[in-house]
PDB file of C-alpha atoms and ligand atoms in Angstrom:
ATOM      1  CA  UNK F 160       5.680 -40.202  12.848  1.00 51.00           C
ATOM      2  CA  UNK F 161       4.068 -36.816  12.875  1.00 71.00           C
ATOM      3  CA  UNK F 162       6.312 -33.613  10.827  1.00 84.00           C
ATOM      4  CA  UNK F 163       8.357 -31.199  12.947  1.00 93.00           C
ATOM      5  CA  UNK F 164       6.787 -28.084  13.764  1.00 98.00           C
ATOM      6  CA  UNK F 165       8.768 -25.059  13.840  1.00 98.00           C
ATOM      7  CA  UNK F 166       7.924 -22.435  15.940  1.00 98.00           C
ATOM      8  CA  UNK F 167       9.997 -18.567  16.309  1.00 98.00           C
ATOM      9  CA  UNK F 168       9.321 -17.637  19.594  1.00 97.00           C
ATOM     10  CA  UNK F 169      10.023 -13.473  20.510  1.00 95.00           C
ATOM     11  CA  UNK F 170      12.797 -13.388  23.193  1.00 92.00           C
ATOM     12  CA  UNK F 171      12.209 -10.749  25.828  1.00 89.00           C
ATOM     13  CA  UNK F 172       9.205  -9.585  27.912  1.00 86.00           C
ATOM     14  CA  UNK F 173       6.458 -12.019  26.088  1.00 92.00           C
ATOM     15  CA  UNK F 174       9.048 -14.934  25.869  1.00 94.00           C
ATOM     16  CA  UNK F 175       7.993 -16.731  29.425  1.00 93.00           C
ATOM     17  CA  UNK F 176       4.293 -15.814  29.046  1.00 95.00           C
ATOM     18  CA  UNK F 177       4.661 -17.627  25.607  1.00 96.00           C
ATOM     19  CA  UNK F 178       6.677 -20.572  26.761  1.00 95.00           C
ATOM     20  CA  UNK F 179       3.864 -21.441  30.324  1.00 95.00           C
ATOM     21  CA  UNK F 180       1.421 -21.090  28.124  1.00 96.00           C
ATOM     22  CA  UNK F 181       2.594 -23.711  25.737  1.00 97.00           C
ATOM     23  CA  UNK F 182       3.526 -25.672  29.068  1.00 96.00           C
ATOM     24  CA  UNK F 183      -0.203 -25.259  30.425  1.00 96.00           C
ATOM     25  CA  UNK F 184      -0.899 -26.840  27.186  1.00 97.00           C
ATOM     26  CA  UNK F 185       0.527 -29.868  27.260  1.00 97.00           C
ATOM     27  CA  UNK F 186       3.642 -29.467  25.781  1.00 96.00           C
ATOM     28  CA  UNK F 187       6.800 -30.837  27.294  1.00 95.00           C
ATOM     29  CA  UNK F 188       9.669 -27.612  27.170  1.00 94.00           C
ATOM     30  CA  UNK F 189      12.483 -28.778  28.470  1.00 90.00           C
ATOM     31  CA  UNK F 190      14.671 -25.996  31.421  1.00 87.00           C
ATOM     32  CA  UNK F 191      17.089 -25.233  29.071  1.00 83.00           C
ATOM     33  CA  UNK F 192      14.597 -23.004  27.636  1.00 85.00           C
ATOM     34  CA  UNK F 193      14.661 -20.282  30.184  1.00 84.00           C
ATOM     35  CA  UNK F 194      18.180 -20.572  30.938  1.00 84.00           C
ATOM     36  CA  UNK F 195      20.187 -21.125  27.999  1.00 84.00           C
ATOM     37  CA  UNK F 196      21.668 -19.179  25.351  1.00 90.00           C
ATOM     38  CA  UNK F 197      21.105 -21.215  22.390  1.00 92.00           C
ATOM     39  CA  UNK F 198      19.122 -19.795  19.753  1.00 95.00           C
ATOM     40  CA  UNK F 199      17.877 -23.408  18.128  1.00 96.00           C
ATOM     41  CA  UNK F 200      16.444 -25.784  21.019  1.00 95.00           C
ATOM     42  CA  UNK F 201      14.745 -29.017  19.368  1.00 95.00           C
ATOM     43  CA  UNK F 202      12.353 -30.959  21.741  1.00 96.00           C
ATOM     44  CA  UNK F 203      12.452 -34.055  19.741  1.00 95.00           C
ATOM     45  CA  UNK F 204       9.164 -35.923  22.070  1.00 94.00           C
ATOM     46  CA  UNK F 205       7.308 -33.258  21.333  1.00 96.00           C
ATOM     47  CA  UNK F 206       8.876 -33.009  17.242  1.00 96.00           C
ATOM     48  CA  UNK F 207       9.166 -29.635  17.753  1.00 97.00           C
ATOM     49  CA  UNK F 208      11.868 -26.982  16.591  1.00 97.00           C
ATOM     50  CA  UNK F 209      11.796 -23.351  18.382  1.00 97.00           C
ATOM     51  CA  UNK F 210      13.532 -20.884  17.482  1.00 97.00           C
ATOM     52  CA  UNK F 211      14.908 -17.853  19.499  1.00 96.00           C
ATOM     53  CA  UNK F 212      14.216 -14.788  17.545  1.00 96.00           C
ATOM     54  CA  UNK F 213      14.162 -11.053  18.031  1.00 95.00           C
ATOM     55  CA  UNK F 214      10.164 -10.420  18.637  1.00 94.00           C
ATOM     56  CA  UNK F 215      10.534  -7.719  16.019  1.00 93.00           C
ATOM     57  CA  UNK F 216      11.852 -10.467  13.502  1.00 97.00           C
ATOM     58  CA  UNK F 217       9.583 -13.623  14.012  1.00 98.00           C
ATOM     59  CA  UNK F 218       6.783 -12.466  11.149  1.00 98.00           C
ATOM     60  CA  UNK F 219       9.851 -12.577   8.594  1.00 98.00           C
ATOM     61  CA  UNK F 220      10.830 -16.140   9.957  1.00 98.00           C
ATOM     62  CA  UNK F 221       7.028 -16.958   9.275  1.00 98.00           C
ATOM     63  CA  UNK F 222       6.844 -14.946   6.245  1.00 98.00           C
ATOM     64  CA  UNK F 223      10.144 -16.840   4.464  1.00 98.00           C
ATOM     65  CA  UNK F 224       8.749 -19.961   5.861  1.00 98.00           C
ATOM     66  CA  UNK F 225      11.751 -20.886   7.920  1.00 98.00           C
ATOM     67  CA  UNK F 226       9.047 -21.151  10.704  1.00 98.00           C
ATOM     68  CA  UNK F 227       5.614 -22.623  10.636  1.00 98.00           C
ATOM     69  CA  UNK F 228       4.578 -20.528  13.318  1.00 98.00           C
ATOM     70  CA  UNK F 229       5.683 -17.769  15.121  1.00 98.00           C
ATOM     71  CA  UNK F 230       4.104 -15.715  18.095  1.00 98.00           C
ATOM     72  CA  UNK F 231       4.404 -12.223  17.792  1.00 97.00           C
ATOM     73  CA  UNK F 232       2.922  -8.707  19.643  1.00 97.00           C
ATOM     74  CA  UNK F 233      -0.094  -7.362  17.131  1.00 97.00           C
ATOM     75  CA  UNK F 234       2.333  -4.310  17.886  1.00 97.00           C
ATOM     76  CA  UNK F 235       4.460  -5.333  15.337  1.00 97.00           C
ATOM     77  CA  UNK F 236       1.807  -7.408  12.954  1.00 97.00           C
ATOM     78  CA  UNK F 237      -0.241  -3.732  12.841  1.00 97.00           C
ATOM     79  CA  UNK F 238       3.632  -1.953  11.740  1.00 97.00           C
ATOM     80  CA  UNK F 239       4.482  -4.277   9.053  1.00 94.00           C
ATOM     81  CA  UNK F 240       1.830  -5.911   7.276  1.00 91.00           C
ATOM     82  CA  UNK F 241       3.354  -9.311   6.066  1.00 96.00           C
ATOM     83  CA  UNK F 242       1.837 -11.991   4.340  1.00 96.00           C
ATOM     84  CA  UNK F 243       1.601 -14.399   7.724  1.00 98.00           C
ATOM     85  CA  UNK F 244      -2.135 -16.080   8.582  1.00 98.00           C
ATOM     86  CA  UNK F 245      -3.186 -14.596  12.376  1.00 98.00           C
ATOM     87  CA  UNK F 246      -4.582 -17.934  14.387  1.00 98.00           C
ATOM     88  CA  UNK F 247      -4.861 -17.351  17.524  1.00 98.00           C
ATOM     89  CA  UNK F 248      -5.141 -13.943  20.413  1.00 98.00           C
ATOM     90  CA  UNK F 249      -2.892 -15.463  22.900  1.00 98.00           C
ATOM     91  CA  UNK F 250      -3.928 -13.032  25.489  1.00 97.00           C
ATOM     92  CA  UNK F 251      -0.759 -12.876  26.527  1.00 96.00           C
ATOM     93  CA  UNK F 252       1.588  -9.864  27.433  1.00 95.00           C
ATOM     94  CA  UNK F 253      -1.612  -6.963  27.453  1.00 96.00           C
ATOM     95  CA  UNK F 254      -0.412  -3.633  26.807  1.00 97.00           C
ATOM     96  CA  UNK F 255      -1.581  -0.894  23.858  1.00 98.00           C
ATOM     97  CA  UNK F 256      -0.290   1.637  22.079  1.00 98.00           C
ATOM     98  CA  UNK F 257      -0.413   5.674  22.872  1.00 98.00           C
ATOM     99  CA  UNK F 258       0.317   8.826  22.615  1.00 98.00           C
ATOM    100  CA  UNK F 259       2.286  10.649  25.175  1.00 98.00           C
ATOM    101  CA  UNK F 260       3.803  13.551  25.475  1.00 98.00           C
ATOM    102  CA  UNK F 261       5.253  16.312  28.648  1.00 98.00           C
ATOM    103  CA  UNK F 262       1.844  17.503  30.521  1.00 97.00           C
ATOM    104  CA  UNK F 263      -0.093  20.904  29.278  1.00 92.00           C
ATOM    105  CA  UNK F 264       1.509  21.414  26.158  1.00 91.00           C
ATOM    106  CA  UNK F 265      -0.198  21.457  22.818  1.00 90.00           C
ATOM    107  CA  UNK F 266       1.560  20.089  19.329  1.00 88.00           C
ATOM    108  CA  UNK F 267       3.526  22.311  17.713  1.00 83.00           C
ATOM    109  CA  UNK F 268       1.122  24.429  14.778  1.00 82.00           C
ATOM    110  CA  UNK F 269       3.652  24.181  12.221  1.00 86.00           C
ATOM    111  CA  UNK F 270       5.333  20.653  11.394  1.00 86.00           C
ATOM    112  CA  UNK F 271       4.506  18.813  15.012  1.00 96.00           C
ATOM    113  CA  UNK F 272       6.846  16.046  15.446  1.00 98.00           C
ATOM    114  CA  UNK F 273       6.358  12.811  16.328  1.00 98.00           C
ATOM    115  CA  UNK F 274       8.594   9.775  17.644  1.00 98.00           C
ATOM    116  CA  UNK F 275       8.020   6.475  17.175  1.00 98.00           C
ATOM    117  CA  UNK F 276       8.920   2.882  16.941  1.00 98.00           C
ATOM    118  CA  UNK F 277       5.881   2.155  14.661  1.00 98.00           C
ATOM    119  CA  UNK F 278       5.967   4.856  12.129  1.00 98.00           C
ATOM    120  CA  UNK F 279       3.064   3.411   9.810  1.00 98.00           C
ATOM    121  CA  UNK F 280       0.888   3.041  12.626  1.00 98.00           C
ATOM    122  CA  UNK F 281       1.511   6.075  13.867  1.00 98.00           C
ATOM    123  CA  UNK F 282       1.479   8.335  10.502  1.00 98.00           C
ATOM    124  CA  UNK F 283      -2.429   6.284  10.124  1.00 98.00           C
ATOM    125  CA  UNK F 284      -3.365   7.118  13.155  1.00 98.00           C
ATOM    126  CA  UNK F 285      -2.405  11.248  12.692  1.00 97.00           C
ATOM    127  CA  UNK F 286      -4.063  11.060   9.238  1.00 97.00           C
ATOM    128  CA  UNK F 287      -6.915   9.795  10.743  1.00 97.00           C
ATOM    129  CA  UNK F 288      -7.317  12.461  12.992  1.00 95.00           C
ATOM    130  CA  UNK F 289      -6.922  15.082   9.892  1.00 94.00           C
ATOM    131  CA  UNK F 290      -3.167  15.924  11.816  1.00 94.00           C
ATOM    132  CA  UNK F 291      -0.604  16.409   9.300  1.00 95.00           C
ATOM    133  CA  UNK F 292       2.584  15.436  11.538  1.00 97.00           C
ATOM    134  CA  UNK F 293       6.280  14.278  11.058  1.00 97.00           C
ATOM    135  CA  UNK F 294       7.029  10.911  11.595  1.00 98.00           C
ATOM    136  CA  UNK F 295      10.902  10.327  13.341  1.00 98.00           C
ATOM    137  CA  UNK F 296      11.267   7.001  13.652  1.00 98.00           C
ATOM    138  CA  UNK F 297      13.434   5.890  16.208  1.00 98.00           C
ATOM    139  CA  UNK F 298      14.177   2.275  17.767  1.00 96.00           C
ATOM    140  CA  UNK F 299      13.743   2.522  21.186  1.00 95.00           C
ATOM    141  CA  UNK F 300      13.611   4.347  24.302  1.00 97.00           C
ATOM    142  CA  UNK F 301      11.317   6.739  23.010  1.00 98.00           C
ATOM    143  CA  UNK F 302      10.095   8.737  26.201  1.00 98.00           C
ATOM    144  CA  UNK F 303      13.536  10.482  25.409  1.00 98.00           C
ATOM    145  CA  UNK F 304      12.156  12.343  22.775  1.00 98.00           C
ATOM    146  CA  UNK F 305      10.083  14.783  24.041  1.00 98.00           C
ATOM    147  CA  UNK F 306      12.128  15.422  27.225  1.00 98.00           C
ATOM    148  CA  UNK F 307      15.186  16.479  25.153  1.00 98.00           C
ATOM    149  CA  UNK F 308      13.287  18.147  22.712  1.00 97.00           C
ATOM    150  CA  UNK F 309      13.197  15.852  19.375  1.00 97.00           C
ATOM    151  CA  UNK F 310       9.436  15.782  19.399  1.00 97.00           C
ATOM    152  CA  UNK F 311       6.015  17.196  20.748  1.00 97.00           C
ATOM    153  CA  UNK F 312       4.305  13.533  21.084  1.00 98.00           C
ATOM    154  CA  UNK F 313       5.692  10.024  21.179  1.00 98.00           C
ATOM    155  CA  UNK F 314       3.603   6.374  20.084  1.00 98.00           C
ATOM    156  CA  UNK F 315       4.769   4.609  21.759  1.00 98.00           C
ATOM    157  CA  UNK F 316       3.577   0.963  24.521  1.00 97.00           C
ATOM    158  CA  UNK F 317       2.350   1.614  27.364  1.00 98.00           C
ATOM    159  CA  UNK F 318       2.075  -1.601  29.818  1.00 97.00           C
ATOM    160  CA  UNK F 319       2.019  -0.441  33.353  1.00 97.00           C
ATOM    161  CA  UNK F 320       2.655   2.853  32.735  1.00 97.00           C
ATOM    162  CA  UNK F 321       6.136   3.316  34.962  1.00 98.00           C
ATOM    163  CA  UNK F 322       8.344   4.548  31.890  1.00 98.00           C
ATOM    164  CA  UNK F 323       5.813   7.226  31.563  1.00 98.00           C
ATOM    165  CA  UNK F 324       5.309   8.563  35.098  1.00 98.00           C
ATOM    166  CA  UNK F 325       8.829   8.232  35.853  1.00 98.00           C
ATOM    167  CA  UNK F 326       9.848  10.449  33.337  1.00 98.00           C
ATOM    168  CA  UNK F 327       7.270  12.728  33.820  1.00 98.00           C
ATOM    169  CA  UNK F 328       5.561  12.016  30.622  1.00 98.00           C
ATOM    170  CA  UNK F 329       1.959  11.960  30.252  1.00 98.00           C
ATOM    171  CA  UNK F 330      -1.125   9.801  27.728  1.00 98.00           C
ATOM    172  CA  UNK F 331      -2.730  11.695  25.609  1.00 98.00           C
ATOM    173  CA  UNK F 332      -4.667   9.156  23.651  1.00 97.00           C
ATOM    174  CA  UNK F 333      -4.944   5.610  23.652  1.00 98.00           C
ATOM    175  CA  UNK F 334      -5.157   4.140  20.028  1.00 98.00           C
ATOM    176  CA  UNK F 335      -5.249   0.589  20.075  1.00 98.00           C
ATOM    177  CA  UNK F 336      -5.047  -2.675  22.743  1.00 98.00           C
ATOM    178  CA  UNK F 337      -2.469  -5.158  22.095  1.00 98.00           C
ATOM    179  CA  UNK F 338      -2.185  -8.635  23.035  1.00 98.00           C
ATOM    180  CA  UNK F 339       0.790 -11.380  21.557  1.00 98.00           C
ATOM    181  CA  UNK F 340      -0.805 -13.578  18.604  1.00 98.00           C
ATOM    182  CA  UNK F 341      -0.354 -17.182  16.742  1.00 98.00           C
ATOM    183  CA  UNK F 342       0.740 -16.487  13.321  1.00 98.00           C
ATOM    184  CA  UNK F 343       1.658 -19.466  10.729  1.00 98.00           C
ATOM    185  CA  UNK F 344       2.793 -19.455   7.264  1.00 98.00           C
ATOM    186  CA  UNK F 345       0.380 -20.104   4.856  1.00 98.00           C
ATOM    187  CA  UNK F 346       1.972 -22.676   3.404  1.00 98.00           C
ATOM    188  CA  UNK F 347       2.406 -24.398   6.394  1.00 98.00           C
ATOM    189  CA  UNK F 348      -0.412 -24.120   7.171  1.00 97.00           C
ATOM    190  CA  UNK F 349      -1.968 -26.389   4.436  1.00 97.00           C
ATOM    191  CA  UNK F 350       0.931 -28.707   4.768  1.00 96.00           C
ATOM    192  CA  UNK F 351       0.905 -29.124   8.493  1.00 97.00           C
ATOM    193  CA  UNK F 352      -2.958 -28.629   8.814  1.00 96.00           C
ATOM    194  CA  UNK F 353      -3.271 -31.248  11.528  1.00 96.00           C
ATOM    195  CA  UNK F 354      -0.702 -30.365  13.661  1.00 96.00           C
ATOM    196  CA  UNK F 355      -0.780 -26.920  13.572  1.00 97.00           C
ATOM    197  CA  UNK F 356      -4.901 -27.649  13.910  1.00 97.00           C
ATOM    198  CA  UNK F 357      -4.248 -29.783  17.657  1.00 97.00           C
ATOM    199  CA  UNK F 358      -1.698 -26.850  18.872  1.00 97.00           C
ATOM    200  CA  UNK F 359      -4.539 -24.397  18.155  1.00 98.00           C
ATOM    201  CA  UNK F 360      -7.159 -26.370  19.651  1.00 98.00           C
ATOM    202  CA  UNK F 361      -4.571 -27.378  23.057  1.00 97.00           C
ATOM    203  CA  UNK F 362      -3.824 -23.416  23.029  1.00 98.00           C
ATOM    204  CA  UNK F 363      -7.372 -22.442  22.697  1.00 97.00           C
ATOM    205  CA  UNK F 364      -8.581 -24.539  25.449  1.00 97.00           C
ATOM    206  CA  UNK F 365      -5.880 -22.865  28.201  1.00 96.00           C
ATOM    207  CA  UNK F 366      -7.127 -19.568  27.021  1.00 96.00           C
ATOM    208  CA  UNK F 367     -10.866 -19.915  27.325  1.00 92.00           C
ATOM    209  CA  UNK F 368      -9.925 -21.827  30.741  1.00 89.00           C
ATOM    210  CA  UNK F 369      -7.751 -18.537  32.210  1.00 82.00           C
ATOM    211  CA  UNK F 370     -10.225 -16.267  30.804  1.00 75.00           C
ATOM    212  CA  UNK F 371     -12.890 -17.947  33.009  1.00 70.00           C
ATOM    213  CA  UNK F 372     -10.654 -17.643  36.523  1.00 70.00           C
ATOM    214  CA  UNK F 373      -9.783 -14.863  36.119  1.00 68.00           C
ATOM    215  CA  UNK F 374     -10.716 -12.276  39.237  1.00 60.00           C
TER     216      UNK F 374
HETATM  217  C1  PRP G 137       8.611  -0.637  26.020  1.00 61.87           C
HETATM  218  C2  PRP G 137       7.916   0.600  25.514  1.00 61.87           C
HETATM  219  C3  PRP G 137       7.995   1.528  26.691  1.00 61.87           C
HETATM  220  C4  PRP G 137       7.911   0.598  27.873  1.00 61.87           C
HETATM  221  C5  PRP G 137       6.530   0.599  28.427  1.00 61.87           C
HETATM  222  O1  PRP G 137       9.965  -0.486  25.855  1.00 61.87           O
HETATM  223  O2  PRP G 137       8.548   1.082  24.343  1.00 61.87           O
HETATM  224  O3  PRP G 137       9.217   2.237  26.687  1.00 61.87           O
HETATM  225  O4  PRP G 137       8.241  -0.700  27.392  1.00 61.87           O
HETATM  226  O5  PRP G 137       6.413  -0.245  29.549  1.00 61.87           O
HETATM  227  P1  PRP G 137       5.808   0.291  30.917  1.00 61.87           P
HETATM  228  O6  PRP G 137       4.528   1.001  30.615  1.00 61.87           O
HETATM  229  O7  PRP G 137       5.586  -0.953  31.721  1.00 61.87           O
HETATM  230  O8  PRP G 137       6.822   1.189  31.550  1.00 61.87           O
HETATM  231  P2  PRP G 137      10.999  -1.666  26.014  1.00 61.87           P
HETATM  232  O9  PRP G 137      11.315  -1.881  27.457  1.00 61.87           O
HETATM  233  O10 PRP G 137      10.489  -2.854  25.293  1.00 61.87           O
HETATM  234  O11 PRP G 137      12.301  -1.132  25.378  1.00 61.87           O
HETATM  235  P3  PRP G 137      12.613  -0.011  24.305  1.00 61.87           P
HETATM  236  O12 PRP G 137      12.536   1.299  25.023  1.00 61.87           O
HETATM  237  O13 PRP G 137      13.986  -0.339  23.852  1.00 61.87           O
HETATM  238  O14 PRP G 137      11.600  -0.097  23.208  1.00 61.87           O
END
């Protein structure tokens, strides 16, 4: 009898990418998973454990080892640099990070302001650019900040754009692609080397096959 594998899968916008893909893969995921509201759904024929976690939390599941695996947006693996292995480019959920800001205006000379969700990746990115800035780091909706006045620029996602244009916001740069990955816990890894080794493979295979059709 093969070990349980536990998996922490983000809830939210990359959750049903996450779960067809592990359905184009073989695996047998049950309804419930779409529809219900438990946070712990076991899929004993496939001895596998998921668990239903805020996609900014999965890398500490990983990282504590309370998951073997997790999949989580390279978003949040760039933020918070954890001690988690990176398996697998999913290349699911495509979007990247930017900065935005209202049209025709320039950052502020003296202490330009920045909002953000991602705060390390943003201050790196400014200090790369020789742009001393202040971080505010807030935890969501962040086109509001430079429409009421709490910053000159936001970094922030950008996926099809619509929060932008809608509030009349525009890109200024574009700093880095994202894509969801396969993370797993180092020791799990070791432990669960087989297993973890045959979900990669199944996974891989799905990938390389969508990459080819696609348009
Ligand atoms: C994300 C991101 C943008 C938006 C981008 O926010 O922070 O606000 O999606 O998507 P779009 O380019 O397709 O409009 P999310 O909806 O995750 O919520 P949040 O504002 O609470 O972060």
């Amino acid at each position: 009898m093969s070990e349980f594998l536990t998996v922490a899968m983000p809830k939210g916008r990359i959750f049903e990418e996450a779960v067809e893909l592990l359905r184009m893969a073989g695996y047998r995921l049950p309804p419930e998973f779409e529809d219900s509201r438990k946070l712990i759904i076991d899929v004993e024929e496939e001895r596998m454990r998921f668990i239903l976690a805020k996609p900014i939390d999965v890398l500490t599941y990983v990282e504590h080892g309370v998951a073997d695996l997790g999949i989580a947006g390279k978003d949040v693996m760039l933020e918070e640099e954890r001690d988690v292995y990176e398996l697998l480019d999913l290349k699911i959920s495509h979007c990247y990070l930017a900065v935005a800001g209202l049209p025709n205006t320039k950052m502020n000379d003296v202490a330009p302001k920045v909002a953000t969700k991602y705060p390390n990746v943003a201050a790196a990115y400014f200090r790369e650019q020789g742009e001393q800035v202040e971080i505010i780091k807030l935890n969501g909706s962040i086109e509001l900040a430079p429409l009421i006045g709490l910053s000159d620029r936001i970094v922030d996602i950008v996926s099809t754009g619509r929060t932008l244009k809608e509030n009349g916001l525009v890109e200024y740069e574009r700093i880095v692609d994202i894509t969801s990955r396969l993370v797993v816990n180092p020791v799990s890894y070791r432990m669960k080397d087989e297993r973890i080794s045959e979900l990669v493979e199944r996974l891989s295979t799905v990938i390389e096959e969508q990459i080819v059709h696609q348009p």
